[in-house]
Every structure is written in C-alpha cells, then in structure tokens.
Short mmCIF file of C-alpha atoms and ligand atoms in Angstrom, two decimals:
data_model
loop_
_atom_site.label_atom_id
_atom_site.label_comp_id
_atom_site.label_asym_id
_atom_site.label_seq_id
_atom_site.Cartn_x
_atom_site.Cartn_y
_atom_site.Cartn_z
CA UNK A 1 -162.64 -219.82 -22.87
CA UNK A 2 -166.26 -219.20 -23.50
CA UNK A 3 -167.87 -216.22 -25.18
CA UNK A 4 -166.35 -212.91 -26.06
CA UNK A 5 -163.71 -212.49 -28.70
CA UNK A 6 -161.61 -215.29 -27.37
CA UNK A 7 -164.06 -218.09 -28.04
CA UNK A 8 -161.79 -220.89 -29.16
CA UNK A 9 -161.94 -224.66 -29.21
CA UNK A 10 -160.37 -226.06 -26.06
CA UNK A 11 -156.78 -227.15 -26.46
CA UNK A 12 -156.24 -230.80 -27.35
CA UNK A 13 -154.12 -232.82 -24.98
CA UNK A 14 -151.52 -235.21 -26.39
CA UNK A 15 -154.00 -238.06 -26.14
CA UNK A 16 -156.54 -236.10 -28.14
CA UNK A 17 -158.74 -235.40 -25.08
CA UNK A 18 -159.42 -231.70 -24.76
CA UNK A 19 -157.90 -230.15 -21.63
CA UNK A 20 -160.24 -228.14 -19.47
CA UNK A 21 -158.36 -224.89 -19.88
CA UNK A 22 -161.12 -222.35 -19.47
CA UNK A 23 -158.50 -219.67 -18.73
CA UNK A 24 -156.52 -220.48 -21.83
CA UNK A 25 -156.12 -217.99 -24.59
CA UNK A 26 -155.69 -218.55 -28.24
CA UNK A 27 -152.08 -217.68 -29.10
CA UNK A 28 -153.16 -215.20 -31.75
CA UNK A 29 -155.47 -213.37 -29.34
CA UNK A 30 -152.72 -213.34 -26.72
CA UNK A 31 -150.31 -211.93 -29.28
CA UNK A 32 -152.74 -209.23 -30.43
CA UNK A 33 -153.54 -208.09 -26.89
CA UNK A 34 -149.86 -208.25 -25.99
CA UNK A 35 -148.99 -206.00 -28.92
CA UNK A 36 -151.73 -203.64 -27.85
CA UNK A 37 -150.13 -203.39 -24.43
CA UNK A 38 -146.77 -202.67 -26.05
CA UNK A 39 -148.45 -199.89 -28.02
CA UNK A 40 -150.11 -198.45 -24.92
CA UNK A 41 -146.82 -198.36 -23.06
CA UNK A 42 -144.85 -196.87 -25.94
CA UNK A 43 -147.54 -194.21 -26.35
CA UNK A 44 -147.40 -193.55 -22.61
CA UNK A 45 -143.68 -192.79 -22.87
CA UNK A 46 -143.92 -190.88 -26.14
CA UNK A 47 -146.72 -188.56 -24.99
CA UNK A 48 -146.03 -188.20 -21.30
CA UNK A 49 -144.59 -184.69 -21.49
CA UNK A 50 -147.93 -183.44 -22.80
CA UNK A 51 -149.92 -185.22 -20.11
CA UNK A 52 -150.20 -184.69 -16.33
CA UNK A 53 -147.33 -185.75 -14.10
CA UNK A 54 -149.79 -186.70 -11.38
CA UNK A 55 -153.52 -187.10 -11.23
CA UNK A 56 -155.72 -187.94 -8.27
CA UNK A 57 -159.32 -188.89 -8.94
CA UNK A 58 -162.14 -189.07 -6.38
CA UNK A 59 -162.96 -192.43 -4.87
CA UNK A 60 -166.51 -192.45 -6.17
CA UNK A 61 -165.55 -191.84 -9.77
CA UNK A 62 -162.90 -194.51 -9.57
CA UNK A 63 -165.26 -197.03 -8.01
CA UNK A 64 -167.86 -196.30 -10.65
CA UNK A 65 -165.40 -197.16 -13.39
CA UNK A 66 -163.46 -199.94 -11.71
CA UNK A 67 -165.75 -201.46 -9.09
CA UNK A 68 -169.14 -203.13 -9.16
CA UNK A 69 -170.16 -206.67 -8.29
CA UNK A 70 -167.88 -209.64 -8.93
CA UNK A 71 -167.80 -210.19 -12.69
CA UNK A 72 -169.22 -213.68 -13.12
CA UNK A 73 -169.12 -213.93 -16.88
CA UNK A 74 -166.39 -213.23 -19.39
CA UNK A 75 -166.09 -209.73 -20.75
CA UNK A 76 -164.26 -208.05 -23.57
CA UNK A 77 -160.53 -208.03 -22.88
CA UNK A 78 -160.11 -204.92 -25.03
CA UNK A 79 -162.65 -203.00 -23.01
CA UNK A 80 -161.13 -204.17 -19.75
CA UNK A 81 -157.68 -203.11 -20.90
CA UNK A 82 -159.00 -199.71 -21.96
CA UNK A 83 -160.49 -199.23 -18.50
CA UNK A 84 -157.22 -200.11 -16.80
CA UNK A 85 -155.20 -197.82 -19.05
CA UNK A 86 -157.69 -194.98 -19.17
CA UNK A 87 -158.83 -194.96 -15.55
CA UNK A 88 -156.59 -196.86 -13.14
CA UNK A 89 -153.23 -196.09 -14.73
CA UNK A 90 -154.26 -192.53 -15.44
CA UNK A 91 -155.09 -191.78 -11.80
CA UNK A 92 -151.65 -192.00 -10.29
CA UNK A 93 -148.32 -190.32 -10.01
CA UNK A 94 -146.23 -190.80 -13.11
CA UNK A 95 -142.80 -191.12 -11.60
CA UNK A 96 -141.38 -191.45 -15.10
CA UNK A 97 -142.81 -188.08 -16.22
CA UNK A 98 -140.08 -185.53 -17.07
CA UNK A 99 -141.62 -183.00 -14.67
CA UNK A 100 -142.26 -185.40 -11.83
CA UNK A 101 -140.03 -183.94 -9.11
CA UNK A 102 -141.90 -185.21 -6.03
CA UNK A 103 -140.67 -187.76 -3.50
CA UNK A 104 -138.27 -189.98 -5.43
CA UNK A 105 -139.19 -190.35 -9.11
CA UNK A 106 -139.16 -193.72 -10.84
CA UNK A 107 -137.80 -192.97 -14.29
CA UNK A 108 -137.76 -196.53 -15.55
CA UNK A 109 -135.81 -197.37 -18.66
CA UNK A 110 -137.19 -199.18 -21.70
CA UNK A 111 -134.77 -202.05 -21.19
CA UNK A 112 -135.93 -202.38 -17.59
CA UNK A 113 -139.56 -202.52 -18.66
CA UNK A 114 -138.81 -205.18 -21.27
CA UNK A 115 -136.92 -207.28 -18.75
CA UNK A 116 -139.83 -207.02 -16.31
CA UNK A 117 -142.31 -208.08 -18.99
CA UNK A 118 -140.19 -211.04 -19.93
CA UNK A 119 -140.00 -212.19 -16.35
CA UNK A 120 -143.77 -211.88 -15.91
CA UNK A 121 -144.46 -213.62 -19.19
CA UNK A 122 -142.36 -216.61 -18.21
CA UNK A 123 -143.53 -216.37 -14.60
CA UNK A 124 -139.87 -216.41 -13.71
CA UNK A 125 -139.00 -217.47 -10.18
CA UNK A 126 -135.73 -217.07 -8.31
CA UNK A 127 -136.17 -218.98 -5.07
CA UNK A 128 -133.94 -222.02 -5.32
CA UNK A 129 -131.14 -223.31 -7.49
CA UNK A 130 -133.13 -226.38 -8.44
CA UNK A 131 -136.14 -224.27 -9.44
CA UNK A 132 -134.27 -221.47 -11.15
CA UNK A 133 -130.57 -221.94 -11.70
CA UNK A 134 -130.64 -219.54 -14.65
CA UNK A 135 -132.62 -216.81 -12.91
CA UNK A 136 -130.56 -217.28 -9.75
CA UNK A 137 -127.37 -216.89 -11.75
CA UNK A 138 -128.70 -213.69 -13.31
CA UNK A 139 -129.37 -212.32 -9.81
CA UNK A 140 -125.94 -213.36 -8.51
CA UNK A 141 -124.29 -211.82 -11.56
CA UNK A 142 -126.18 -208.53 -11.20
CA UNK A 143 -125.40 -208.40 -7.47
CA UNK A 144 -121.75 -208.84 -8.33
CA UNK A 145 -121.93 -206.02 -10.90
CA UNK A 146 -123.55 -203.77 -8.31
CA UNK A 147 -120.96 -204.73 -5.70
CA UNK A 148 -118.18 -203.81 -8.09
CA UNK A 149 -119.73 -200.52 -9.20
CA UNK A 150 -120.63 -199.45 -5.66
CA UNK A 151 -117.18 -200.33 -4.34
CA UNK A 152 -117.92 -203.07 -1.84
CA UNK A 153 -115.26 -205.69 -1.12
CA UNK A 154 -115.08 -209.02 -2.87
CA UNK A 155 -117.04 -211.76 -1.18
CA UNK A 156 -119.96 -209.41 -0.44
CA UNK A 157 -123.27 -211.23 -0.89
CA UNK A 158 -126.68 -209.86 -1.59
CA UNK A 159 -130.25 -210.42 -2.50
CA UNK A 160 -132.97 -208.50 -4.30
CA UNK A 161 -135.95 -207.30 -2.30
CA UNK A 162 -139.18 -205.47 -3.03
CA UNK A 163 -137.50 -202.20 -2.14
CA UNK A 164 -135.48 -200.19 0.33
CA UNK A 165 -137.86 -200.76 3.24
CA UNK A 166 -137.41 -204.51 3.09
CA UNK A 167 -133.70 -204.24 2.36
CA UNK A 168 -133.33 -202.03 5.46
CA UNK A 169 -135.45 -204.36 7.58
CA UNK A 170 -133.45 -207.39 6.54
CA UNK A 171 -130.19 -205.57 7.22
CA UNK A 172 -131.40 -204.77 10.73
CA UNK A 173 -132.27 -208.44 11.28
CA UNK A 174 -128.88 -209.61 10.00
CA UNK A 175 -127.24 -207.08 12.32
CA UNK A 176 -129.24 -208.38 15.29
CA UNK A 177 -131.06 -205.10 15.99
CA UNK A 178 -134.04 -207.12 17.28
CA UNK A 179 -132.15 -208.56 20.24
CA UNK A 180 -132.58 -206.80 23.56
CA UNK A 181 -130.81 -204.73 24.73
CA UNK A 182 -129.36 -203.84 21.30
CA UNK A 183 -129.58 -200.15 20.37
CA UNK A 184 -129.75 -198.77 16.82
CA UNK A 185 -128.64 -195.22 16.01
CA UNK A 186 -129.64 -192.98 13.14
CA UNK A 187 -130.14 -189.28 12.47
CA UNK A 188 -133.46 -187.45 12.42
CA UNK A 189 -133.07 -187.42 8.63
CA UNK A 190 -133.01 -191.21 8.28
CA UNK A 191 -135.82 -192.68 6.24
CA UNK A 192 -139.01 -193.53 8.13
CA UNK A 193 -138.79 -197.14 6.95
CA UNK A 194 -135.93 -197.73 9.39
CA UNK A 195 -137.82 -196.85 12.57
CA UNK A 196 -140.82 -198.70 11.17
CA UNK A 197 -138.66 -201.75 10.52
CA UNK A 198 -137.22 -201.62 14.01
CA UNK A 199 -140.68 -201.34 15.57
CA UNK A 200 -141.92 -204.24 13.49
CA UNK A 201 -139.17 -206.52 14.74
CA UNK A 202 -139.98 -205.63 18.31
CA UNK A 203 -137.32 -203.05 19.16
CA UNK A 204 -138.48 -201.01 22.17
CA UNK A 205 -138.66 -197.23 21.68
CA UNK A 206 -135.62 -196.60 23.90
CA UNK A 207 -133.63 -198.96 21.67
CA UNK A 208 -134.19 -196.70 18.66
CA UNK A 209 -131.97 -193.66 19.01
CA UNK A 210 -132.87 -190.86 16.64
CA UNK A 211 -130.07 -188.30 16.90
CA UNK A 212 -130.27 -184.64 15.89
CA UNK A 213 -128.62 -183.97 12.56
CA UNK A 214 -126.00 -181.23 12.11
CA UNK A 215 -126.49 -177.93 10.27
CA UNK A 216 -126.11 -179.74 6.95
CA UNK A 217 -128.69 -182.37 7.90
CA UNK A 218 -126.10 -185.09 8.43
CA UNK A 219 -125.69 -187.48 11.32
CA UNK A 220 -123.58 -185.67 13.88
CA UNK A 221 -120.59 -187.79 14.74
CA UNK A 222 -120.20 -186.14 18.14
CA UNK A 223 -123.75 -186.80 19.20
CA UNK A 224 -123.39 -190.38 17.95
CA UNK A 225 -120.29 -190.92 20.10
CA UNK A 226 -122.02 -189.34 23.10
CA UNK A 227 -125.15 -191.45 22.71
CA UNK A 228 -123.10 -194.63 22.47
CA UNK A 229 -121.27 -193.97 25.72
CA UNK A 230 -124.49 -192.94 27.48
CA UNK A 231 -126.10 -196.18 26.43
CA UNK A 232 -123.15 -198.27 27.54
CA UNK A 233 -123.25 -196.58 30.92
CA UNK A 234 -126.99 -197.34 31.16
CA UNK A 235 -126.35 -201.03 30.50
CA UNK A 236 -127.72 -201.04 26.97
CA UNK A 237 -125.81 -202.58 24.12
CA UNK A 238 -125.01 -200.31 21.17
CA UNK A 239 -125.33 -202.56 18.11
CA UNK A 240 -126.17 -200.83 14.81
CA UNK A 241 -125.52 -197.44 13.25
CA UNK A 242 -127.53 -196.48 10.20
CA UNK A 243 -125.94 -193.91 7.93
CA UNK A 244 -127.77 -192.44 4.95
CA UNK A 245 -126.07 -192.22 1.58
CA UNK A 246 -128.41 -189.61 0.24
CA UNK A 247 -131.26 -188.71 2.57
CA UNK A 248 -134.58 -188.49 0.83
CA UNK A 249 -135.16 -185.03 2.31
CA UNK A 250 -132.07 -183.19 1.11
CA UNK A 251 -129.76 -185.68 -0.62
CA UNK A 252 -127.19 -185.19 2.16
CA UNK A 253 -124.85 -188.06 2.95
CA UNK A 254 -123.77 -188.82 6.49
CA UNK A 255 -119.98 -188.72 6.97
CA UNK A 256 -119.23 -192.38 6.31
CA UNK A 257 -115.52 -192.27 7.17
CA UNK A 258 -115.82 -190.95 10.76
CA UNK A 259 -118.96 -193.03 11.38
CA UNK A 260 -117.20 -196.19 10.19
CA UNK A 261 -114.31 -195.32 12.48
CA UNK A 262 -116.65 -195.20 15.48
CA UNK A 263 -118.29 -198.44 14.40
CA UNK A 264 -114.93 -200.13 14.09
CA UNK A 265 -113.65 -198.96 17.46
CA UNK A 266 -116.95 -199.74 19.22
CA UNK A 267 -117.63 -202.98 17.39
CA UNK A 268 -120.92 -201.78 15.89
CA UNK A 269 -122.61 -202.77 12.65
CA UNK A 270 -122.66 -200.04 9.99
CA UNK A 271 -125.71 -200.19 7.77
CA UNK A 272 -125.79 -197.66 4.96
CA UNK A 273 -129.22 -196.76 3.64
CA UNK A 274 -128.47 -195.84 0.06
CA UNK A 275 -131.92 -196.79 -1.20
CA UNK A 276 -132.15 -193.59 -3.10
CA UNK A 277 -128.64 -192.17 -3.31
CA UNK A 278 -126.15 -195.04 -3.46
CA UNK A 279 -126.60 -195.44 -7.22
CA UNK A 280 -124.92 -192.05 -7.59
CA UNK A 281 -121.68 -193.84 -6.72
CA UNK A 282 -121.69 -194.99 -10.35
CA UNK A 283 -120.61 -191.43 -11.20
CA UNK A 284 -117.47 -189.62 -10.21
CA UNK A 285 -119.17 -186.64 -8.60
CA UNK A 286 -121.56 -188.96 -6.76
CA UNK A 287 -118.65 -191.00 -5.42
CA UNK A 288 -117.02 -187.81 -4.17
CA UNK A 289 -120.21 -186.75 -2.40
CA UNK A 290 -120.90 -190.14 -0.85
CA UNK A 291 -117.46 -191.35 0.12
CA UNK A 292 -116.50 -194.97 0.54
CA UNK A 293 -119.50 -197.31 0.51
CA UNK A 294 -117.03 -200.14 0.99
CA UNK A 295 -116.96 -199.23 4.68
CA UNK A 296 -120.50 -200.53 5.13
CA UNK A 297 -121.30 -203.88 6.73
CA UNK A 298 -124.53 -203.75 4.78
CA UNK A 299 -125.94 -201.48 2.10
CA UNK A 300 -129.47 -200.97 0.79
CA UNK A 301 -129.93 -199.66 -2.72
CA UNK A 302 -133.11 -199.36 -4.78
CA UNK A 303 -132.69 -200.10 -8.46
CA UNK A 304 -136.32 -198.93 -8.85
CA UNK A 305 -135.18 -195.43 -8.01
CA UNK A 306 -131.91 -194.30 -9.59
CA UNK A 307 -131.02 -197.39 -11.60
CA UNK A 308 -134.00 -196.87 -13.85
CA UNK A 309 -135.95 -200.04 -13.10
CA UNK A 310 -139.73 -200.40 -12.98
CA UNK A 311 -141.17 -201.29 -9.56
CA UNK A 312 -140.25 -203.25 -7.79
CA UNK A 313 -136.54 -203.78 -7.28
CA UNK A 314 -134.62 -203.17 -4.09
CA UNK A 315 -131.35 -204.72 -3.13
CA UNK A 316 -129.43 -205.57 0.02
CA UNK A 317 -125.69 -206.19 0.01
CA UNK A 318 -123.97 -207.68 3.05
CA UNK A 319 -120.20 -207.63 3.32
CA UNK A 320 -119.62 -210.79 5.31
CA UNK A 321 -120.49 -213.92 3.35
CA UNK A 322 -122.86 -216.36 5.02
CA UNK A 323 -124.63 -213.86 7.28
CA UNK A 324 -127.70 -213.53 5.06
CA UNK A 325 -128.07 -217.31 5.01
CA UNK A 326 -127.52 -217.51 8.75
CA UNK A 327 -130.39 -215.06 9.27
CA UNK A 328 -132.90 -216.24 6.67
CA UNK A 329 -132.36 -219.88 5.79
CA UNK A 330 -135.62 -221.72 5.41
CA UNK A 331 -134.40 -225.03 6.64
CA UNK A 332 -133.47 -225.29 10.31
CA UNK A 333 -131.05 -228.07 9.41
CA UNK A 334 -129.46 -225.71 6.96
CA UNK A 335 -126.27 -224.88 8.77
CA UNK A 336 -125.34 -228.51 9.13
CA UNK A 337 -126.42 -229.51 5.64
CA UNK A 338 -123.99 -229.77 2.76
CA UNK A 339 -124.45 -226.73 0.62
CA UNK A 340 -121.95 -226.78 -2.18
CA UNK A 341 -121.83 -224.17 -4.88
CA UNK A 342 -125.53 -223.78 -5.46
CA UNK A 343 -127.31 -220.74 -4.09
CA UNK A 344 -130.88 -220.89 -2.87
CA UNK A 345 -131.89 -217.25 -2.82
CA UNK A 346 -134.89 -218.03 -0.60
CA UNK A 347 -132.29 -218.63 2.11
CA UNK A 348 -131.07 -215.03 1.87
CA UNK A 349 -134.39 -213.29 2.35
CA UNK A 350 -137.77 -213.35 4.09
CA UNK A 351 -139.48 -214.30 0.85
CA UNK A 352 -139.82 -217.83 -0.48
CA UNK A 353 -141.66 -217.55 -3.75
CA UNK A 354 -140.15 -214.48 -5.34
CA UNK A 355 -140.05 -212.92 -8.76
CA UNK A 356 -136.81 -212.87 -10.66
CA UNK A 357 -136.31 -209.14 -10.12
CA UNK A 358 -132.77 -209.05 -11.43
CA UNK A 359 -133.72 -209.94 -15.02
CA UNK A 360 -134.64 -206.35 -15.82
CA UNK A 361 -131.47 -204.89 -14.38
CA UNK A 362 -129.34 -207.51 -16.13
CA UNK A 363 -131.00 -206.56 -19.42
CA UNK A 364 -130.49 -202.85 -18.73
CA UNK A 365 -126.78 -203.40 -18.07
CA UNK A 366 -126.38 -205.55 -21.16
CA UNK A 367 -128.30 -203.14 -23.40
CA UNK A 368 -126.88 -199.83 -22.15
CA UNK A 369 -123.71 -200.67 -20.29
CA UNK A 370 -122.64 -199.10 -17.02
CA UNK A 371 -121.13 -196.07 -18.77
CA UNK A 372 -124.48 -194.99 -20.24
CA UNK A 373 -126.27 -195.69 -16.97
CA UNK A 374 -123.68 -193.57 -15.21
CA UNK A 375 -124.24 -190.70 -17.66
CA UNK A 376 -127.99 -190.91 -17.03
CA UNK A 377 -127.36 -190.63 -13.27
CA UNK A 378 -124.94 -187.75 -13.85
CA UNK A 379 -127.66 -185.93 -15.77
CA UNK A 380 -129.90 -186.02 -12.67
CA UNK A 381 -127.12 -184.63 -10.50
CA UNK A 382 -126.58 -181.80 -13.00
CA UNK A 383 -130.29 -180.96 -13.25
CA UNK A 384 -130.51 -180.24 -9.52
CA UNK A 385 -127.41 -178.06 -9.86
CA UNK A 386 -129.06 -176.21 -12.72
CA UNK A 387 -132.14 -175.66 -10.53
CA UNK A 388 -129.93 -174.36 -7.73
CA UNK A 389 -128.17 -171.94 -10.12
CA UNK A 390 -131.50 -170.62 -11.36
CA UNK A 391 -132.77 -170.20 -7.80
CA UNK A 392 -129.64 -168.38 -6.67
CA UNK A 393 -129.80 -166.01 -9.60
CA UNK A 394 -133.26 -164.85 -8.52
CA UNK A 395 -133.51 -162.92 -5.29
CA UNK A 396 -137.11 -164.03 -4.96
CA UNK A 397 -135.89 -167.44 -3.78
CA UNK A 398 -133.73 -168.66 -0.99
CA UNK A 399 -131.95 -171.98 -1.33
CA UNK A 400 -132.46 -174.01 1.86
CA UNK A 401 -130.12 -176.88 1.00
CA UNK A 402 -127.87 -176.92 -2.06
CA UNK A 403 -128.12 -179.45 -4.87
CA UNK A 404 -126.97 -182.79 -3.50
CA UNK A 405 -127.41 -186.09 -5.34
CA UNK A 406 -130.24 -184.71 -7.45
CA UNK A 407 -132.14 -182.99 -4.63
CA UNK A 408 -132.46 -179.26 -3.96
CA UNK A 409 -134.71 -177.59 -1.37
CA UNK A 410 -135.78 -173.97 -1.42
CA UNK A 411 -138.45 -171.47 -0.44
CA UNK A 412 -139.67 -168.05 -1.50
CA UNK A 413 -138.33 -165.30 0.74
CA UNK A 414 -141.88 -163.95 1.01
CA UNK A 415 -145.17 -165.40 -0.10
CA UNK A 416 -148.80 -165.08 0.85
CA UNK A 417 -149.08 -168.82 0.30
CA UNK A 418 -147.52 -171.59 2.33
CA UNK A 419 -145.00 -173.84 0.60
CA UNK A 420 -147.37 -176.77 0.97
CA UNK A 421 -150.06 -174.78 -0.86
CA UNK A 422 -147.62 -173.79 -3.56
CA UNK A 423 -146.56 -177.42 -4.13
CA UNK A 424 -150.17 -178.57 -4.18
CA UNK A 425 -151.25 -175.88 -6.63
CA UNK A 426 -148.27 -176.64 -8.86
CA UNK A 427 -149.23 -180.31 -8.92
CA UNK A 428 -152.98 -179.78 -9.25
CA UNK A 429 -153.20 -179.43 -13.02
CA UNK A 430 -150.45 -181.98 -13.44
CA UNK A 431 -147.98 -179.79 -15.31
CA UNK A 432 -145.39 -180.80 -12.75
CA UNK A 433 -145.50 -182.81 -9.57
CA UNK A 434 -143.77 -181.75 -6.43
CA UNK A 435 -143.98 -182.33 -2.74
CA UNK A 436 -142.68 -180.38 0.21
CA UNK A 437 -140.35 -181.75 2.75
CA UNK A 438 -140.15 -180.81 6.42
CA UNK A 439 -136.81 -179.53 7.67
CA UNK A 440 -136.51 -178.37 11.28
CA UNK A 441 -140.27 -177.87 11.56
CA UNK A 442 -140.46 -175.88 8.37
CA UNK A 443 -142.05 -177.05 5.11
CA UNK A 444 -139.83 -176.27 2.15
CA UNK A 445 -140.16 -176.85 -1.56
CA UNK A 446 -138.08 -179.68 -2.97
CA UNK A 447 -137.14 -180.90 -6.41
CA UNK A 448 -135.79 -184.40 -7.01
CA UNK A 449 -134.41 -184.36 -10.53
CA UNK A 450 -133.24 -187.89 -11.25
CA UNK A 451 -135.11 -188.38 -14.53
CA UNK A 452 -132.56 -188.13 -17.36
CA UNK A 453 -135.37 -187.30 -19.78
CA UNK A 454 -136.06 -184.06 -17.91
CA UNK A 455 -134.96 -181.11 -20.02
CA UNK A 456 -133.38 -177.90 -18.75
CA UNK A 457 -136.60 -176.19 -19.83
CA UNK A 458 -138.68 -178.59 -17.76
CA UNK A 459 -136.76 -177.35 -14.72
CA UNK A 460 -136.93 -173.69 -15.72
CA UNK A 461 -140.64 -173.73 -16.57
CA UNK A 462 -141.44 -175.46 -13.29
CA UNK A 463 -139.51 -172.85 -11.30
CA UNK A 464 -141.24 -170.04 -13.20
CA UNK A 465 -144.60 -171.56 -12.39
CA UNK A 466 -143.74 -171.96 -8.73
CA UNK A 467 -142.68 -168.33 -8.65
CA UNK A 468 -145.96 -167.14 -10.08
CA UNK A 469 -147.92 -169.37 -7.69
CA UNK A 470 -145.92 -167.99 -4.80
CA UNK A 471 -147.27 -164.60 -5.84
CA UNK A 472 -144.32 -162.91 -7.45
CA UNK A 473 -146.39 -161.40 -10.24
C1 LIG B 1 -137.18 -194.78 -0.84
C2 LIG B 1 -136.32 -194.93 0.33
C3 LIG B 1 -136.49 -195.99 1.23
C4 LIG B 1 -137.64 -196.95 1.11
O1 LIG B 1 -137.54 -197.70 -0.05
P1 LIG B 1 -138.82 -198.40 -0.70
O2 LIG B 1 -138.26 -198.95 -1.96
O3 LIG B 1 -139.82 -197.31 -0.92
O4 LIG B 1 -139.30 -199.42 0.23
C5 LIG B 1 -135.59 -196.13 2.25
N1 LIG B 1 -134.57 -195.25 2.41
C6 LIG B 1 -134.38 -194.21 1.58
C7 LIG B 1 -133.23 -193.28 1.81
C8 LIG B 1 -135.25 -194.01 0.50
O5 LIG B 1 -135.07 -192.96 -0.32
#
C-alpha cells in the first residue's frame, strides 16, 4: 500500500520476490484498526440508551459527508472509519436501542456480533461440502438445534437465507406455488413479502387469495374452507396455505391446528411464516400462544429478529427431506448423481456463493445456551404485557390488540393529533422509535418490545411521552 499511515514494504513471496499486494495491510495496522472497530462497537452498545433510537438525515448533508468523486488515491483509514461511524452509522434506525419499538427491532447479542465478525474476517463460505465442510456442518448443526427447539419432526431439513422474505419465497417455490393454476391462501394480515414473492415468481393475481382476517386478526378458517371450495369449483388448484406465527402487525398467530387439518384433508401445503414470531416457541408461553409448529410443511424464521443475531440471518425449514434439493439443486444431473452423506448447501437455496450465516447463531447457542436465549425472549413477551397493563390502567388509552408475542397496539381515546403524527413526533428527537400499523383502515400505535435490554422504565417513559404528545396535558 502506498502513502498514508499504512505505507509498508510490499510482502515478500516465498521466493523473495515481492508480491504486488497493493491492497495488503501491515498486520499491526490491521490489528490497531480492528481494535478500534471493537471499541466503536462496544461504545455503541454501552452508550446507546443516551443516544437517539433513530435518526434520519437529509440527503444533501449525507452526500456532502459521504459522497464526492471516486477517491483515486489512498486516504487515512482512521478518518474514513470516523466518517462511517459518525455519519453513515449514525443516520439510521438503531434496532438494538432499548427504546426502539418500531417495526421489528434487531436486538443483536454480543455473541452474535462476534460470530459475524469472525465469519467476515475469514471470508467464510458455506456453499459446498468440498469448499466448506466445517461451515456447512455448523449450519446443519444449528438447523438441527432450531428444528428441535421449534418442535419440527426429525428429518426436517433447512437452509439459512438472507431473511424472512427469501425464506418465504423459497418455501413457495418448494411448494410449487408458481405452477398454474396453483392458488395460495393467506390472511390480510400476512406479511407483504409473501404476495411480493408470489408476484415475483409469476403467480397471477387471481392465484393469490388474500382472505379477511377474523376479529382477532387471524386467518379465518371458515373463509379459508369456503375459498378453497370456490376455487376447486372454478377449476383452479388450491396448493398452498400460509399461516402466520406472529403477524408483524399485532403478534397474532393463525390457528395452526384447524388450518393444518384443512391442509391435510385437502392435500395442501402448509407454510408457516414465523419470521418474527416463531422464535417465541423457545418459551413456554410462546409455545402456548403459537401452537404446534410441527404441523408445518415449511417454516420461515428470522434469527436476525428474535434470536438476537445481527443482519442478516433468516432460515427456512422444510419437513420432507430432499424437497429443498429437488427445487434448488445447481446441477441438472443432480438427481441421478451419487450424493452420499455430504451436503452442498448451494443445492438447498437460490444462492451459490453465500456467507456462513450460521456461525453467529452457533456461537450464541454455545455461549449462552438455549435456556438463556429463552429467558431473553420471555423478557420481550413480558414487556409487551407490562405495556398493556399500563395502558389499561389509564383511561386515556384504549388497547386495540392485547400483548401478543411482544406486540401491543393501542390508541388514545381522543387526541387532536393523528396516531401517525404522534408516532412521528415521538421518534423525531430519537428518544424512542415507533411506527404505526394499519388495522382495518385505521392507523394505531404499536410497540414491539423484543429487546431484552429494554427496562420497565423505558416502556413507562415512552408511554408517558406518547400521552403528552397526544395532548393529554
Ligand atoms: C420481517 C418479516 C418478514 C420478512 O423478513 P425479512 O427478514 O425482513 O426479509 C416476513 N414475515 C414476517 C412475519 C416478518 O415479521
């Protein structure tokens, strides 16, 4: 490398001829900058409560700091790092902030962060057995741990993905939702990624059946049964039912037992979208709320949500062995080729080159154990219940949907401000971050409380602030 603080003699090859490694870095400089990053991240965690939960900066200011012409010459790595930390990483939502209650928080654990760093540092790949038998084994082991904890039957196979959207999409492909005239059913509370996935694989609009949810925002079993017989009469082929294990809007879970019953009797594929909520099945109260995930033909779960992993980490589990490979094998000769014991994960997913996403979750399980992880999830469930209790004690508020899997929705009985305005004002100075959700054409306030580092006071102070913004004082 030339110039700057990293000016070092080029590395000597074994034959004494210097290699032309202009992107190389002296090990000591690498170490020092690496330690600096560790310090930045530890400080980020240690001071986050005192800093904004979300910050949006204008495009012009950001471009002034981050843009400009292509840098042709080397610059100071310290300055560049400071700019990234101070500008780019400052201007975003901090899903790990204790008062970040918007959308679905991302309260990543220290162990998860360390595992992610390790994987990046080693440029760890998990595509084929030959190219990553160790990383592949880690992924297979973690998938098996998840299968056990979530209650899916033995033999279930899986693969890590970038997130719930891709896990859902791949489940739809495995289920054959792309084939005409296959119809896929879901409630109006199902995550938008499902309809998007179906559209992207060419499903016609009439093949995507969005059914009205019941008064508790769950898929209505009666309307599902009706829609299926209507479609059969019309010559369409009912193929897939998507049930949510924890909708993002309210945390409600569709009634898995009755839905699975219909799927069994009608020979339909049951995909459970548990991207956000399925992790709650690691706790007893979560299992009670969700029911039996083992009924699913496929299940999506996002470790980057409620299993405390940094982005990105999604996961798809498929009950019947071999179906993932049948859908995604890279080699057209695959099915006739001898396969043996070795797993090529590229053959279970749309990706070929893929990061070893399971390293971080493996490390988290080894460091904390499932019991501690379960307690951290339980804490999130309790925090939403605490919020609900507080709201019910105060006649100013009405609870729209009760605390379910760490989500509660509510609204002031009267306010001169809209709920959207209230949420925006509450988030503006960054004290807390929240977003509204739309239920039956009405915007309501919503807290998603899955960060175990959130204190009871964080919840109480946020509610007090919302009340004053809604104009109670
Ligand atoms: C977050 C979420 C998704 C999408 O997952 P990504 O990881 O954002 O792609 C899908 N379904 C549900 C229920 C979710 O909460």
